mmCIF file of C-alpha atoms in Angstrom:
data_model
loop_
_atom_site.group_PDB
_atom_site.id
_atom_site.type_symbol
_atom_site.label_atom_id
_atom_site.label_comp_id
_atom_site.label_asym_id
_atom_site.label_seq_id
_atom_site.Cartn_x
_atom_site.Cartn_y
_atom_site.Cartn_z
ATOM 1 C CA MET A 1 15.798 104.380 64.534
ATOM 2 C CA GLU A 2 14.076 107.187 63.391
ATOM 3 C CA ALA A 3 14.695 110.840 63.851
ATOM 4 C CA THR A 4 12.555 112.927 65.700
ATOM 5 C CA GLN A 5 11.215 115.545 63.149
ATOM 6 C CA TYR A 6 9.045 118.734 64.401
ATOM 7 C CA SER A 7 6.360 120.174 62.637
ATOM 8 C CA ILE A 8 6.540 123.866 61.793
ATOM 9 C CA VAL A 9 3.696 123.988 63.988
ATOM 10 C CA GLU A 10 5.546 122.344 66.808
ATOM 11 C CA ALA A 11 8.258 124.782 65.935
ATOM 12 C CA LEU A 12 6.102 128.130 65.825
ATOM 13 C CA LEU A 13 4.565 127.006 69.005
ATOM 14 C CA GLN A 14 7.888 127.009 70.477
ATOM 15 C CA ASP A 15 8.030 130.853 69.230
ATOM 16 C CA MET A 16 5.053 131.778 70.273
ATOM 17 C CA LEU A 17 5.994 131.014 73.377
ATOM 18 C CA ALA A 18 8.880 132.553 74.062
ATOM 19 C CA GLU A 19 7.383 135.288 72.771
ATOM 20 C CA VAL A 20 4.727 135.269 75.136
ATOM 21 C CA LEU A 21 7.029 134.450 78.257
ATOM 22 C CA SER A 22 9.290 137.266 77.181
ATOM 23 C CA ARG A 23 6.331 139.886 77.529
ATOM 24 C CA VAL A 24 5.468 138.139 80.693
ATOM 25 C CA GLY A 25 8.820 138.567 81.851
ATOM 26 C CA ARG A 26 9.377 141.898 80.604
ATOM 27 C CA ASP A 27 6.809 143.486 82.996
ATOM 28 C CA SER A 28 7.008 141.094 85.782
ATOM 29 C CA TYR A 29 9.688 138.534 86.903
ATOM 30 C CA GLN A 30 7.405 137.340 89.624
ATOM 31 C CA GLN A 31 4.491 136.434 87.178
ATOM 32 C CA LEU A 32 7.225 134.741 84.989
ATOM 33 C CA PHE A 33 8.322 132.461 87.639
ATOM 34 C CA LEU A 34 4.705 131.670 88.620
ATOM 35 C CA THR A 35 4.375 130.619 85.017
ATOM 36 C CA LYS A 36 7.149 128.333 84.794
ATOM 37 C CA THR A 37 4.998 126.067 87.122
ATOM 38 C CA VAL A 38 2.592 125.963 84.935
ATOM 39 C CA CYS A 39 3.660 123.025 82.492
ATOM 40 C CA LYS A 40 6.854 121.443 81.115
ATOM 41 C CA ASP A 41 6.332 123.291 77.949
ATOM 42 C CA PHE A 42 6.104 126.918 79.742
ATOM 43 C CA TRP A 43 9.476 125.531 82.093
ATOM 44 C CA GLU A 44 11.342 124.617 78.642
ATOM 45 C CA VAL A 45 10.434 128.020 76.800
ATOM 46 C CA SER A 46 11.521 130.251 79.799
ATOM 47 C CA PHE A 47 14.941 129.483 79.253
ATOM 48 C CA ASP A 48 14.694 131.162 75.828
ATOM 49 C CA PRO A 49 17.303 133.398 75.018
ATOM 50 C CA LEU A 50 14.594 136.100 74.361
ATOM 51 C CA VAL A 51 13.082 135.851 77.591
ATOM 52 C CA PHE A 52 16.327 136.817 79.291
ATOM 53 C CA LYS A 53 17.139 139.778 76.653
ATOM 54 C CA ARG A 54 13.414 140.837 78.090
ATOM 55 C CA LEU A 55 12.914 140.168 81.658
ATOM 56 C CA CYS A 56 12.576 142.739 83.891
ATOM 57 C CA LEU A 57 14.866 143.664 86.611
ATOM 58 C CA ASP A 58 13.852 146.868 88.360
ATOM 59 C CA ARG A 59 13.087 144.719 91.267
ATOM 60 C CA PHE A 60 16.535 143.082 92.182
ATOM 61 C CA PRO A 61 19.193 145.053 93.708
ATOM 62 C CA ILE A 62 21.738 146.551 91.421
ATOM 63 C CA VAL A 63 24.678 144.736 94.075
ATOM 64 C CA HIS A 64 23.914 141.770 95.111
ATOM 65 C CA PHE A 65 26.491 139.979 97.360
ATOM 66 C CA GLY A 66 26.880 136.265 96.836
ATOM 67 C CA ASN A 67 24.098 134.488 96.060
ATOM 68 C CA PRO A 68 24.845 132.634 93.150
ATOM 69 C CA LYS A 69 21.253 132.009 91.776
ATOM 70 C CA LEU A 70 21.227 135.479 91.095
ATOM 71 C CA THR A 71 24.796 136.098 89.641
ATOM 72 C CA ALA A 72 23.669 133.450 87.152
ATOM 73 C CA LEU A 73 20.575 134.918 86.229
ATOM 74 C CA PHE A 74 22.813 138.668 85.885
ATOM 75 C CA ASN A 75 25.308 136.643 83.774
ATOM 76 C CA LEU A 76 22.805 135.217 81.534
ATOM 77 C CA CYS A 77 20.768 138.568 81.078
ATOM 78 C CA PHE A 78 23.893 140.254 80.072
ATOM 79 C CA PHE A 79 24.885 137.136 77.585
ATOM 80 C CA TYR A 80 21.721 137.702 75.589
ATOM 81 C CA GLY A 81 22.041 141.459 75.708
ATOM 82 C CA ASN A 82 19.399 142.638 78.339
ATOM 83 C CA PRO A 83 19.820 146.141 77.973
ATOM 84 C CA ASN A 84 18.963 146.804 81.848
ATOM 85 C CA MET A 85 21.723 144.304 82.714
ATOM 86 C CA ILE A 86 24.163 146.135 80.669
ATOM 87 C CA TYR A 87 22.951 149.228 82.434
ATOM 88 C CA ARG A 88 23.573 147.821 85.307
ATOM 89 C CA ARG A 89 26.791 146.186 84.501
ATOM 90 C CA GLY A 90 28.069 149.297 83.007
ATOM 91 C CA LEU A 91 27.038 151.280 86.421
ATOM 92 C CA THR A 92 28.755 149.026 88.419
ATOM 93 C CA CYS A 93 31.913 149.126 85.962
ATOM 94 C CA TYR A 94 32.232 152.919 85.670
ATOM 95 C CA PHE A 95 31.884 153.289 88.884
ATOM 96 C CA ASN A 96 34.367 150.689 90.294
ATOM 97 C CA SER A 97 38.024 152.747 89.306
ATOM 98 C CA ASP A 98 39.793 149.631 88.022
ATOM 99 C CA TYR A 99 36.812 149.228 84.934
ATOM 100 C CA THR A 100 36.078 152.974 84.098
ATOM 101 C CA LYS A 101 36.627 152.179 80.382
ATOM 102 C CA LEU A 102 34.700 149.617 80.077
ATOM 103 C CA GLY A 103 31.501 150.808 82.378
ATOM 104 C CA LEU A 104 31.502 154.138 80.233
ATOM 105 C CA ARG A 105 31.332 151.551 77.199
ATOM 106 C CA LEU A 106 28.521 149.693 78.566
ATOM 107 C CA LEU A 107 26.601 152.686 79.792
ATOM 108 C CA LYS A 108 26.533 154.518 76.445
ATOM 109 C CA GLN A 109 25.828 150.802 74.618
ATOM 110 C CA ALA A 110 22.246 150.752 76.942
ATOM 111 C CA SER A 111 22.085 154.556 76.185
ATOM 112 C CA GLU A 112 21.681 153.554 72.668
ATOM 113 C CA MET A 113 19.373 150.780 73.380
ATOM 114 C CA LYS A 114 17.054 153.624 74.915
ATOM 115 C CA VAL A 115 17.699 152.697 78.207
ATOM 116 C CA LEU A 116 16.280 155.775 80.195
ATOM 117 C CA GLU A 117 18.605 155.415 83.185
ATOM 118 C CA ALA A 118 21.473 155.098 80.874
ATOM 119 C CA VAL A 119 20.877 157.887 78.899
ATOM 120 C CA TYR A 120 20.270 160.093 81.687
ATOM 121 C CA VAL A 121 23.866 158.708 83.539
ATOM 122 C CA TYR A 122 25.890 158.536 80.479
ATOM 123 C CA GLY A 123 24.431 162.111 79.465
ATOM 124 C CA LEU A 124 25.578 163.679 82.491
ATOM 125 C CA ILE A 125 28.872 161.688 82.951
ATOM 126 C CA MET A 126 29.681 162.862 79.541
ATOM 127 C CA PHE A 127 28.845 166.607 80.152
ATOM 128 C CA ALA A 128 30.932 166.542 83.519
ATOM 129 C CA LYS A 129 33.668 165.779 81.397
ATOM 130 C CA HIS A 130 36.326 168.713 81.830
ATOM 131 C CA GLU A 131 37.104 168.814 77.845
ATOM 132 C CA ILE A 132 35.066 170.662 75.702
ATOM 133 C CA GLN A 133 33.757 168.252 73.271
ATOM 134 C CA PHE A 134 32.752 165.707 75.674
ATOM 135 C CA ARG A 135 30.450 168.318 77.473
ATOM 136 C CA ASP A 136 28.627 168.928 73.555
ATOM 137 C CA VAL A 137 27.967 165.365 73.657
ATOM 138 C CA GLY A 138 26.722 165.090 76.947
ATOM 139 C CA LEU A 139 24.366 168.604 76.888
ATOM 140 C CA GLU A 140 22.983 166.799 73.113
ATOM 141 C CA ILE A 141 21.966 163.243 74.795
ATOM 142 C CA LEU A 142 20.547 164.723 77.690
ATOM 143 C CA ILE A 143 18.749 167.475 75.750
ATOM 144 C CA GLU A 144 17.573 164.520 73.096
ATOM 145 C CA ALA A 145 16.455 162.698 75.870
ATOM 146 C CA PHE A 146 14.776 164.903 77.920
ATOM 147 C CA PRO A 147 13.457 167.891 75.722
ATOM 148 C CA PRO A 148 12.946 171.201 77.620
ATOM 149 C CA LEU A 149 9.313 171.678 77.646
ATOM 150 C CA PRO A 150 7.337 174.299 76.155
ATOM 151 C CA ASP A 151 6.261 177.783 77.834
ATOM 152 C CA LEU A 152 3.407 177.295 79.562
ATOM 153 C CA VAL A 153 0.631 180.219 78.363
ATOM 154 C CA VAL A 154 -1.359 180.978 81.256
ATOM 155 C CA ALA A 155 -5.072 182.500 79.465
ATOM 156 C CA VAL A 156 -6.515 185.249 81.424
#
């Protein structure tokens, strides 16, 4: 039996397709799902970790109730390090009294990955803590992410 060998061009093609599909999914998950139906190669590459890492989750509900396909999708996105999914998981864990520390750690991680909502929520949570050192950290995070607007000069 002969072993199947892939050429550099075929390997490069797979990487390029993964990059293209990840960018499509980053902008719109609907377009990604439509693109997957175009051909077999697109279907296969759509399961690349890069696609799950960049997938846009804005239109999905943060809390979903029992949809196994949605749960599987969210788990894959979290597993492959999708920043928005890390933020969502951190948010739900933080406000669940049993997982507050894990939630705060995930919110911090998403904040460091520059998820704007995570920066805001993590900064506010840190600012709302009673200890002064946490307040300073929270204020620093918020000022860095949302610098104050310069004074406007109105010419008369």
